[in-house]
Coordinates of C-alpha atoms in Angstrom, one line a residue:
Chain A
M1 CA -46.9 -9.0 -28.6
T2 CA -46.3 -6.7 -31.5
H3 CA -42.9 -5.4 -32.6
I4 CA -43.2 -2.0 -34.1
S5 CA -40.3 -0.9 -36.3
T6 CA -39.5 2.8 -36.4
W7 CA -36.7 5.1 -37.7
I8 CA -34.6 6.9 -35.1
D9 CA -32.2 9.5 -36.6
E10 CA -29.3 11.6 -35.4
Y11 CA -29.4 15.0 -37.1
H12 CA -26.2 16.8 -37.9
K13 CA -25.7 19.9 -40.0
G14 CA -28.3 19.0 -42.6
S15 CA -27.5 15.3 -42.7
R16 CA -29.0 12.4 -40.7
F17 CA -28.0 8.9 -39.8
G18 CA -30.9 6.7 -38.8
L19 CA -31.4 3.2 -37.6
N20 CA -34.6 1.2 -38.0
G21 CA -35.9 -1.2 -35.5
E22 CA -37.9 -1.8 -32.4
I23 CA -37.5 0.7 -29.5
L24 CA -36.6 -1.3 -26.4
I25 CA -36.6 1.6 -24.1
K26 CA -37.1 5.4 -24.3
Q27 CA -37.0 7.4 -21.1
N28 CA -35.9 10.7 -19.7
S29 CA -33.3 10.5 -17.0
K30 CA -32.5 13.5 -14.8
Y31 CA -30.0 14.6 -17.4
Q32 CA -31.0 13.3 -20.9
E33 CA -33.3 11.3 -23.1
I34 CA -32.1 7.7 -23.4
I35 CA -33.2 5.4 -26.2
V36 CA -32.2 1.8 -27.0
I37 CA -33.2 0.4 -30.4
E38 CA -32.8 -3.1 -31.8
N39 CA -31.4 -2.8 -35.3
E40 CA -30.9 -5.5 -38.0
Y41 CA -27.3 -4.7 -38.7
Y42 CA -25.9 -2.8 -35.7
G43 CA -27.7 -4.8 -33.1
R44 CA -28.8 -2.9 -30.0
A45 CA -27.9 0.8 -30.2
L46 CA -27.9 3.5 -27.6
M47 CA -28.8 7.1 -28.3
L48 CA -28.4 9.9 -25.7
D49 CA -30.2 13.2 -26.4
G50 CA -30.5 12.6 -30.1
C51 CA -26.9 11.4 -30.6
W52 CA -25.8 7.8 -31.3
M53 CA -23.4 6.7 -28.5
T54 CA -22.7 3.1 -29.3
S55 CA -24.0 -0.1 -30.7
L56 CA -23.3 -3.8 -30.2
K57 CA -21.9 -4.2 -33.7
D58 CA -19.6 -1.2 -33.9
E59 CA -18.6 -0.3 -30.3
K60 CA -15.3 -2.0 -30.6
Y61 CA -14.1 0.6 -33.2
Y62 CA -14.4 3.2 -30.4
H63 CA -13.5 1.4 -27.2
E64 CA -10.5 -0.5 -28.5
C65 CA -8.9 2.7 -29.9
L66 CA -9.5 4.7 -26.7
V67 CA -8.1 2.1 -24.4
H68 CA -5.2 0.1 -25.9
P69 CA -2.8 2.8 -26.9
A70 CA -3.0 4.3 -23.4
L71 CA -2.4 1.0 -21.7
S72 CA 0.5 0.0 -24.0
S73 CA 3.2 0.4 -21.3
I74 CA 1.1 0.4 -18.2
D75 CA 3.0 -0.5 -14.9
E76 CA 2.0 -2.9 -12.2
K77 CA -0.6 -1.7 -9.7
S78 CA -2.0 1.0 -11.9
N79 CA -4.9 3.2 -10.9
V80 CA -7.3 4.1 -13.7
L81 CA -10.1 6.7 -13.9
I82 CA -12.9 6.5 -16.5
I83 CA -15.0 9.7 -16.8
G84 CA -18.3 8.8 -18.5
G85 CA -18.2 5.4 -20.1
G86 CA -21.5 4.3 -18.6
D87 CA -22.0 1.7 -21.3
G88 CA -19.1 -0.3 -19.8
G89 CA -17.1 -0.7 -23.0
T90 CA -14.0 1.2 -21.9
A91 CA -14.0 -0.7 -18.6
R92 CA -14.3 -4.0 -20.4
E93 CA -11.1 -3.3 -22.4
C94 CA -9.3 -2.1 -19.3
V95 CA -10.0 -5.3 -17.3
K96 CA -7.9 -7.3 -19.9
Y97 CA -4.8 -5.8 -18.1
P98 CA -3.9 -7.6 -14.9
Q99 CA -1.5 -4.7 -14.1
I100 CA -4.5 -2.5 -13.3
S101 CA -5.3 -2.7 -9.6
K102 CA -8.3 -0.3 -9.5
I103 CA -10.7 1.3 -12.0
D104 CA -12.9 4.2 -10.9
L105 CA -15.7 4.7 -13.3
V106 CA -17.4 8.1 -12.7
E107 CA -20.6 8.4 -14.6
I108 CA -23.0 11.3 -14.0
D109 CA -26.1 9.5 -15.1
E110 CA -27.0 6.4 -13.2
E111 CA -29.7 5.5 -15.7
V112 CA -27.1 5.1 -18.5
I113 CA -25.4 2.4 -16.4
K114 CA -28.7 0.7 -15.4
I115 CA -29.9 0.6 -19.0
S116 CA -26.6 -0.5 -20.4
K117 CA -26.4 -3.4 -17.9
K118 CA -29.9 -4.4 -18.8
F119 CA -30.0 -3.9 -22.6
L120 CA -26.4 -3.8 -23.7
K121 CA -24.8 -6.1 -21.2
E122 CA -22.3 -7.5 -23.8
I123 CA -20.6 -4.1 -24.0
G124 CA -19.6 -4.0 -20.3
G125 CA -19.2 -7.8 -20.4
E126 CA -16.9 -9.1 -17.7
A127 CA -16.1 -5.7 -16.4
W128 CA -19.4 -5.4 -14.6
S129 CA -18.4 -8.3 -12.3
D130 CA -14.7 -7.4 -12.0
K131 CA -13.8 -6.6 -8.4
R132 CA -11.4 -3.9 -9.5
L133 CA -14.2 -1.8 -11.0
K134 CA -15.7 0.8 -8.7
I135 CA -18.7 2.7 -10.0
H136 CA -19.3 6.2 -8.7
I137 CA -22.4 8.2 -9.7
D138 CA -20.9 11.6 -9.8
D139 CA -19.9 14.6 -11.9
G140 CA -16.6 13.9 -13.5
V141 CA -15.4 17.5 -13.2
Q142 CA -16.1 17.5 -9.4
W143 CA -14.5 14.1 -9.0
V144 CA -11.3 15.3 -10.6
K145 CA -11.3 18.5 -8.5
K146 CA -11.6 16.5 -5.2
T147 CA -8.9 13.9 -6.2
R148 CA -5.4 14.4 -4.6
D149 CA -2.3 15.1 -6.7
N150 CA -0.5 12.3 -8.6
F151 CA -3.3 9.8 -8.0
Y152 CA -4.2 8.2 -11.4
D153 CA -1.9 6.5 -13.9
V154 CA -4.4 6.8 -16.7
I155 CA -7.5 8.9 -17.1
F156 CA -10.0 8.1 -19.9
I157 CA -12.4 10.8 -20.9
D158 CA -15.2 8.8 -22.5
C159 CA -17.8 11.5 -23.0
S160 CA -20.4 12.7 -25.4
D161 CA -19.9 15.6 -27.8
P162 CA -19.7 19.1 -26.2
S163 CA -23.1 20.0 -24.8
E164 CA -24.6 21.7 -21.8
L165 CA -23.9 18.4 -19.9
S166 CA -20.4 17.8 -21.1
N167 CA -18.9 21.2 -22.0
L168 CA -16.7 21.4 -18.9
L169 CA -15.0 18.2 -19.9
F170 CA -13.5 20.1 -22.8
S171 CA -12.3 23.1 -20.8
D172 CA -8.9 24.4 -20.0
S173 CA -9.5 24.2 -16.2
F174 CA -10.6 20.6 -16.5
Y175 CA -7.5 19.5 -18.4
R176 CA -5.3 21.4 -15.9
E177 CA -7.0 19.5 -13.1
C178 CA -6.5 16.2 -14.9
K179 CA -2.8 16.9 -15.3
R180 CA -2.6 17.6 -11.5
I181 CA -4.1 14.3 -10.5
L182 CA -2.0 12.2 -13.0
T183 CA 1.2 10.5 -11.9
K184 CA 4.5 11.7 -13.2
N185 CA 4.3 9.6 -16.4
G186 CA 0.5 9.3 -16.4
I187 CA -1.5 9.5 -19.5
L188 CA -4.7 11.4 -20.3
A189 CA -6.7 9.6 -23.0
T190 CA -9.6 11.3 -24.5
Q191 CA -11.9 10.9 -27.5
S192 CA -11.2 14.1 -29.5
E193 CA -14.2 14.3 -31.8
S194 CA -14.2 14.2 -35.6
P195 CA -11.8 16.1 -37.8
E196 CA -14.6 16.3 -40.3
S197 CA -17.9 16.8 -38.6
F198 CA -16.6 18.6 -35.5
K199 CA -13.5 20.1 -37.0
N200 CA -13.3 23.3 -34.9
I201 CA -13.8 21.4 -31.6
H202 CA -11.3 18.8 -32.7
I203 CA -8.6 21.3 -33.5
S204 CA -9.4 23.2 -30.3
I205 CA -8.9 20.0 -28.2
L206 CA -5.6 19.2 -30.0
K207 CA -4.3 22.7 -29.4
T208 CA -5.4 22.8 -25.8
L209 CA -3.8 19.5 -24.9
K210 CA -0.5 20.6 -26.6
K211 CA -0.6 23.7 -24.4
F212 CA -1.0 21.8 -21.1
F213 CA 1.0 18.6 -21.7
R214 CA 4.6 18.2 -22.9
V215 CA 3.5 15.4 -25.3
S216 CA 0.3 14.9 -27.1
E217 CA -0.5 12.6 -30.0
T218 CA -3.7 12.0 -32.0
M219 CA -4.9 8.9 -33.7
Y220 CA -7.6 8.7 -36.4
S221 CA -9.9 5.8 -37.1
F222 CA -13.5 4.8 -37.8
V223 CA -16.7 4.8 -35.8
P224 CA -19.5 3.9 -38.3
I225 CA -22.4 5.3 -36.4
Y226 CA -20.9 8.7 -35.5
P227 CA -21.3 11.7 -37.8
S228 CA -18.9 11.3 -40.8
G229 CA -17.6 8.0 -39.5
I230 CA -14.2 9.5 -38.9
W231 CA -13.2 9.8 -35.3
S232 CA -10.1 10.7 -33.2
W233 CA -8.6 9.9 -29.9
T234 CA -5.8 12.0 -28.3
F235 CA -3.2 10.8 -25.7
A236 CA -1.3 13.4 -23.6
S237 CA 1.4 13.1 -21.0
E238 CA 4.3 14.9 -19.3
E239 CA 6.6 12.1 -20.4
V240 CA 7.4 10.6 -23.7
L241 CA 4.4 8.4 -24.7
H242 CA 5.6 4.8 -25.2
L243 CA 2.4 4.0 -27.0
S244 CA 3.7 0.9 -28.8
K245 CA 6.5 -0.3 -26.4
R246 CA 4.3 -2.9 -24.9
N247 CA 5.5 -6.3 -23.9
C248 CA 5.2 -8.3 -27.2
N249 CA 3.4 -11.3 -25.7
E250 CA 0.9 -9.0 -24.2
A251 CA 0.3 -7.2 -27.5
L252 CA -0.4 -10.6 -29.1
R253 CA -2.8 -11.6 -26.3
I254 CA -4.7 -8.3 -26.6
E255 CA -4.8 -8.5 -30.4
K256 CA -6.4 -11.9 -30.2
S257 CA -9.3 -10.4 -28.2
C258 CA -9.8 -7.4 -30.5
E259 CA -12.0 -6.9 -33.5
I260 CA -10.4 -3.7 -34.8
W261 CA -7.2 -2.9 -32.9
N262 CA -3.9 -4.5 -33.5
L263 CA -0.4 -2.9 -33.0
N264 CA 0.1 -2.3 -36.8
F265 CA -3.3 -0.7 -37.0
Q266 CA -2.6 1.5 -34.0
N267 CA 0.8 2.7 -35.2
A268 CA -0.7 3.6 -38.6
A269 CA -3.8 5.3 -37.0
F270 CA -1.4 7.8 -35.4
K271 CA -0.4 9.0 -38.9
M272 CA -3.8 9.2 -40.4
M273 CA -4.3 12.9 -39.9
P274 CA -6.1 14.3 -42.9
N275 CA -4.0 16.8 -44.9
K276 CA -6.4 19.6 -44.3
I277 CA -5.9 19.2 -40.5
V278 CA -2.1 19.1 -40.9
K279 CA -2.3 22.3 -42.9
E280 CA -4.6 24.0 -40.4
L281 CA -2.4 23.1 -37.4
N282 CA 0.7 24.3 -39.2
S283 CA -0.8 27.6 -40.4
Chain B
M1 CA -39.0 31.0 -57.1
T2 CA -39.5 28.6 -54.2
H3 CA -36.8 26.3 -52.8
I4 CA -38.3 23.2 -51.3
S5 CA -36.1 21.3 -48.9
T6 CA -36.5 17.5 -48.7
W7 CA -34.7 14.5 -47.3
I8 CA -33.0 12.1 -49.6
D9 CA -31.7 8.9 -47.9
E10 CA -29.5 6.0 -48.9
Y11 CA -30.8 2.8 -47.2
H12 CA -28.4 0.1 -46.2
K13 CA -29.2 -3.0 -44.1
G14 CA -31.6 -1.2 -41.7
S15 CA -29.7 2.0 -41.5
R16 CA -30.0 5.2 -43.6
F17 CA -27.9 8.2 -44.4
G18 CA -29.8 11.2 -45.6
L19 CA -29.1 14.7 -46.8
N20 CA -31.5 17.5 -46.6
G21 CA -31.8 20.2 -49.3
E22 CA -33.2 21.3 -52.5
I23 CA -33.3 18.8 -55.3
L24 CA -31.5 20.4 -58.3
I25 CA -32.2 17.5 -60.7
K26 CA -33.9 14.2 -60.6
Q27 CA -34.1 12.1 -63.8
N28 CA -34.0 8.6 -65.1
S29 CA -31.2 7.9 -67.6
K30 CA -31.1 4.8 -69.7
Y31 CA -29.3 3.1 -66.9
Q32 CA -30.3 4.6 -63.5
E33 CA -32.0 7.3 -61.5
I34 CA -29.8 10.3 -61.1
I35 CA -30.3 12.9 -58.3
V36 CA -28.3 16.0 -57.4
I37 CA -29.2 17.7 -54.1
E38 CA -27.9 21.0 -52.6
N39 CA -27.0 20.3 -48.9
E40 CA -25.9 22.8 -46.2
Y41 CA -22.8 20.9 -45.2
Y42 CA -21.8 18.5 -48.0
G43 CA -22.7 21.0 -50.8
R44 CA -24.0 19.5 -54.0
A45 CA -24.3 15.7 -53.7
L46 CA -24.9 13.1 -56.4
M47 CA -27.0 10.0 -55.9
L48 CA -27.3 7.1 -58.4
D49 CA -30.0 4.5 -58.0
G50 CA -30.4 5.3 -54.3
C51 CA -26.7 5.3 -53.4
W52 CA -24.7 8.4 -52.6
M53 CA -21.8 8.7 -55.1
T54 CA -20.0 11.9 -54.2
S55 CA -20.4 15.4 -52.9
L56 CA -18.5 18.6 -53.3
K57 CA -17.5 18.6 -49.6
D58 CA -16.3 15.0 -49.2
E59 CA -15.2 13.8 -52.7
K60 CA -11.6 14.4 -52.1
Y61 CA -11.5 11.6 -49.5
Y62 CA -12.4 9.2 -52.3
H63 CA -10.6 10.5 -55.3
E64 CA -7.3 11.4 -53.7
C65 CA -7.0 7.9 -52.2
L66 CA -7.8 6.2 -55.5
V67 CA -5.4 8.2 -57.7
H68 CA -2.2 9.2 -55.9
P69 CA -0.9 5.8 -54.7
A70 CA -1.3 4.5 -58.2
L71 CA 0.6 7.4 -59.8
S72 CA 3.4 7.5 -57.2
S73 CA 6.0 6.1 -59.6
I74 CA 4.4 6.8 -62.9
D75 CA 6.7 7.0 -65.9
E76 CA 6.8 9.6 -68.7
K77 CA 4.3 9.2 -71.5
S78 CA 1.9 7.0 -69.5
N79 CA -1.4 5.9 -70.7
V80 CA -4.3 5.9 -68.2
L81 CA -7.7 4.3 -68.3
I82 CA -10.6 5.3 -66.0
I83 CA -13.6 3.0 -66.0
G84 CA -16.6 4.8 -64.6
G85 CA -15.6 8.1 -62.9
G86 CA -18.2 10.1 -64.8
D87 CA -18.1 12.8 -62.1
G88 CA -14.6 13.7 -63.3
G89 CA -12.9 13.6 -59.8
T90 CA -10.5 10.8 -60.7
A91 CA -9.6 12.5 -64.0
R92 CA -9.0 15.8 -62.1
E93 CA -6.4 14.2 -59.8
C94 CA -4.8 12.5 -62.8
V95 CA -4.2 15.7 -64.8
K96 CA -1.9 16.9 -62.0
Y97 CA 0.7 14.6 -63.4
P98 CA 2.5 15.9 -66.6
Q99 CA 3.9 12.3 -67.1
I100 CA 0.5 11.2 -68.3
S101 CA 0.1 11.6 -72.0
K102 CA -3.4 10.3 -72.4
I103 CA -6.5 9.5 -70.2
D104 CA -9.3 7.4 -71.6
L105 CA -12.4 7.9 -69.5
V106 CA -14.9 5.2 -70.3
E107 CA -18.3 5.9 -68.7
I108 CA -21.4 3.9 -69.6
D109 CA -23.9 6.6 -68.7
E110 CA -23.6 9.8 -70.7
E111 CA -26.1 11.5 -68.5
V112 CA -23.8 11.2 -65.5
I113 CA -21.1 13.2 -67.3
K114 CA -23.6 15.8 -68.6
I115 CA -25.1 16.3 -65.1
S116 CA -21.7 16.3 -63.4
K117 CA -20.4 19.0 -65.8
K118 CA -23.5 21.1 -65.2
F119 CA -24.1 20.7 -61.5
L120 CA -20.8 19.4 -60.0
K121 CA -18.3 21.1 -62.3
E122 CA -15.8 21.7 -59.5
I123 CA -15.3 17.9 -59.2
G124 CA -14.0 17.5 -62.7
G125 CA -12.5 21.0 -62.6
E126 CA -9.6 21.5 -65.0
A127 CA -9.8 17.9 -66.2
W128 CA -12.8 18.6 -68.4
S129 CA -10.8 21.0 -70.6
D130 CA -7.5 19.0 -70.5
K131 CA -6.5 17.9 -74.0
R132 CA -5.2 14.6 -72.7
L133 CA -8.7 13.5 -71.5
K134 CA -10.7 11.5 -74.0
I135 CA -14.3 10.7 -73.0
H136 CA -15.8 7.5 -74.4
I137 CA -19.5 6.6 -73.7
D138 CA -19.1 2.9 -73.6
D139 CA -19.3 -0.2 -71.4
G140 CA -16.1 -0.6 -69.5
V141 CA -16.2 -4.4 -69.8
Q142 CA -16.4 -4.2 -73.6
W143 CA -13.8 -1.5 -73.8
V144 CA -11.3 -3.6 -71.9
K145 CA -12.1 -6.6 -74.1
K146 CA -11.4 -4.8 -77.3
T147 CA -8.2 -3.2 -76.1
R148 CA -4.9 -4.7 -77.3
D149 CA -2.4 -6.3 -74.9
N150 CA 0.0 -4.2 -72.7
F151 CA -1.7 -0.9 -73.6
Y152 CA -2.4 0.9 -70.3
D153 CA 0.1 1.9 -67.6
V154 CA -2.7 2.4 -65.0
I155 CA -6.3 1.3 -64.9
F156 CA -8.7 3.0 -62.4
I157 CA -11.9 1.2 -61.6
D158 CA -14.1 4.0 -60.3
C159 CA -17.4 2.3 -60.2
S160 CA -20.5 2.0 -58.0
D161 CA -21.2 -0.9 -55.6
P162 CA -21.9 -4.3 -57.3
S163 CA -25.3 -4.1 -58.9
E164 CA -26.9 -5.3 -62.1
L165 CA -25.1 -2.4 -63.9
S166 CA -21.7 -3.0 -62.4
N167 CA -21.5 -6.6 -61.4
L168 CA -19.1 -7.6 -64.2
L169 CA -16.6 -5.0 -63.0
F170 CA -16.0 -7.3 -60.0
S171 CA -15.7 -10.5 -61.9
D172 CA -12.7 -12.9 -62.5
S173 CA -12.9 -12.5 -66.2
F174 CA -12.8 -8.7 -66.0
Y175 CA -9.8 -8.7 -63.8
R176 CA -8.1 -11.2 -66.1
E177 CA -8.7 -8.9 -69.1
C178 CA -7.4 -5.9 -67.1
K179 CA -4.2 -7.7 -66.4
R180 CA -3.9 -8.5 -70.1
I181 CA -4.1 -4.9 -71.3
L182 CA -1.8 -3.6 -68.6
T183 CA 1.9 -2.9 -69.3
K184 CA 4.5 -5.1 -67.6
N185 CA 4.7 -3.0 -64.5
G186 CA 1.2 -1.5 -64.9
I187 CA -1.1 -1.0 -61.9
L188 CA -4.8 -1.8 -61.5
A189 CA -6.3 0.6 -58.9
T190 CA -9.8 -0.1 -57.8
Q191 CA -12.2 1.0 -55.1
S192 CA -12.7 -2.2 -53.1
E193 CA -15.8 -1.4 -51.0
S194 CA -16.1 -1.2 -47.2
P195 CA -14.7 -3.8 -44.9
E196 CA -17.6 -3.0 -42.6
S197 CA -20.8 -2.5 -44.7
F198 CA -19.8 -4.6 -47.7
K199 CA -17.5 -7.0 -45.9
N200 CA -18.1 -10.1 -48.0
I201 CA -17.6 -8.3 -51.3
H202 CA -14.5 -6.5 -49.9
I203 CA -12.9 -9.8 -48.9
S204 CA -13.8 -11.4 -52.2
I205 CA -12.2 -8.5 -54.2
L206 CA -9.0 -8.8 -52.1
K207 CA -8.8 -12.6 -52.6
T208 CA -9.5 -12.4 -56.3
L209 CA -6.9 -9.7 -57.0
K210 CA -4.3 -11.7 -55.0
K211 CA -5.1 -14.7 -57.2
F212 CA -4.6 -12.8 -60.5
F213 CA -1.8 -10.5 -59.6
R214 CA 1.6 -11.1 -58.1
V215 CA 1.3 -8.1 -55.8
S216 CA -1.9 -6.6 -54.3
E217 CA -2.1 -4.1 -51.5
T218 CA -5.1 -2.5 -49.8
M219 CA -5.5 0.9 -48.2
Y220 CA -8.2 1.9 -45.8
S221 CA -9.5 5.4 -45.2
F222 CA -12.7 7.5 -44.9
V223 CA -15.6 8.4 -47.1
P224 CA -18.1 10.2 -44.9
I225 CA -21.2 9.8 -47.2
Y226 CA -20.7 6.1 -47.9
P227 CA -22.2 3.4 -45.7
S228 CA -20.2 3.0 -42.5
G229 CA -17.8 5.8 -43.6
I230 CA -14.9 3.2 -43.9
W231 CA -13.8 2.6 -47.4
S232 CA -10.9 0.8 -49.2
W233 CA -8.9 0.9 -52.4
T234 CA -6.8 -1.9 -53.7
F235 CA -3.7 -1.6 -56.0
A236 CA -2.5 -4.7 -57.9
S237 CA 0.4 -5.3 -60.2
E238 CA 2.7 -8.0 -61.7
E239 CA 5.7 -6.0 -60.4
V240 CA 6.6 -4.7 -56.9
L241 CA 4.4 -1.7 -56.1
H242 CA 6.5 1.3 -55.5
L243 CA 3.6 3.1 -54.0
S244 CA 5.7 5.7 -52.1
K245 CA 8.9 5.9 -54.2
R246 CA 7.7 9.0 -55.9
N247 CA 10.0 11.9 -56.6
C248 CA 10.1 13.9 -53.4
N249 CA 9.5 17.3 -55.0
E250 CA 6.5 15.9 -56.8
A251 CA 5.1 14.4 -53.6
L252 CA 5.3 17.8 -52.0
R253 CA 3.7 19.5 -55.0
I254 CA 0.8 17.0 -54.9
E255 CA 0.4 17.3 -51.1
K256 CA 0.0 21.0 -51.5
S257 CA -3.0 20.5 -53.8
C258 CA -4.6 17.8 -51.6
E259 CA -7.2 18.0 -48.8
I260 CA -6.9 14.5 -47.4
W261 CA -3.9 12.8 -49.0
N262 CA -0.3 13.2 -48.1
L263 CA 2.5 10.7 -48.2
N264 CA 2.4 9.9 -44.5
F265 CA -1.3 9.5 -44.6
Q266 CA -1.0 7.1 -47.6
N267 CA 1.7 5.0 -46.0
A268 CA -0.4 4.7 -42.8
A269 CA -3.6 3.9 -44.7
F270 CA -2.0 0.8 -46.2
K271 CA -1.7 -0.6 -42.6
M272 CA -5.2 0.3 -41.4
M273 CA -6.8 -3.1 -42.0
P274 CA -9.2 -3.7 -39.2
N275 CA -8.2 -6.7 -37.1
K276 CA -11.3 -8.7 -38.0
I277 CA -10.4 -8.5 -41.7
V278 CA -6.8 -9.6 -40.9
K279 CA -8.2 -12.6 -39.0
E280 CA -10.6 -13.5 -41.7
L281 CA -8.0 -13.3 -44.5
N282 CA -5.6 -15.5 -42.4
S283 CA -8.2 -18.1 -41.4

């Protein structure tokens, strides 16, 4: 059997980030082109429609930052919704919390889940066999529309950059519906793009969430394989966000299991807004 | 006149980061290959021996983080040394401080300065005509060796990744000499590589500086065009580092002139050590 190494690049405004390696699978699903490559440094990496989504080596930068701030003060018997997240990484971080009683993972593209389970199974890890995880192959926008009021304690929006497929996940009407289906002190946690390589979208998400929710806070950290490497996550709620008022023993337990996240890191990341974004939001 | 666009990539452990554009200059100096390319998003970008050094669009991520923490509590009539920094960006941030009376910029490769002044003149900006700036074409290691004790208040090490050309700038003997030529409460400020893409070197720099200096603190932030996008800067001294005890009016004045840095950002960046580095340093 021969292993042929090739370069696969994501192109972005005149720059490209490429990984070299053997292509393990390349197929077109109903929605998008899916590629998994085996790279020397990043391990197996997933690309959807020309954009790097995740890799075994760097996925924790993304998933730990999306999940742990939102679950800092989670109550017993919480109900969680993940929109997107077909690689399983967000679910894997969620199942660390025994307070969660149910996780609905709503992924539009069944092939992403199948391929992730087959080629990137470490990313979903224990989540795939956790009885609390229910997988629904469905459109996240429709799922939210048909959910009753005050149903979820936390909603994670774990989606790709705005595109024909995901545009509605960044719309006013979608955020309004999310607010409707959240419990009174529920939290919406969303990746909010890069303040550098998707600056306009980033600012638009921040402004929109501030408009719809009483409280909204943004953290900045790193995702090596995303354009510019700078990424952000925003947490919004109708109540004060107790993002670091977690039970101290629980924080220590979660820290032990994390590669990137710890409570100090999180508290700092909420203050890492680049000065040019501060200026633009204040102007 | 035809403008030919081409891809120039930096290769790193099976990944590559490339910029597309017209090559404005490509030449071999006595020490290295120097390329300047004109890119749609990053503007003009400088590559030395296959590694991206800086670009008009993203250079402030690097230079503002190297300079402002070190100059937070700088005294009147301070003497500053920059080793490397031939693009002028570190000097440009330094000249914002009237307390500095002299800046020695010691760059080994005269061609880097010539090309930066010609093609990247915004990076050096006002520094190039500032009377306090003295340019010396010399080897930084030798310069430090021949400097008398207690001479500089701040030393900036603004060098490329360890290589045949720069290896000695990461050595024990060099740090020892830096300590010797610093004033009693002087500060050594160095870029300290990426905790992700140069993890072993990064950890080695942190451990070495902790060994030679009573106090040493590391900040983490972003440099989009460097491998992984995560970068670090370390500040070491024999005295307590008053990194944020700057005069408040001065802080506001500097913030106004900065794209990335502000005091909140800086204070947070010193706590952004990824958990895996925390664990490795504590093990």
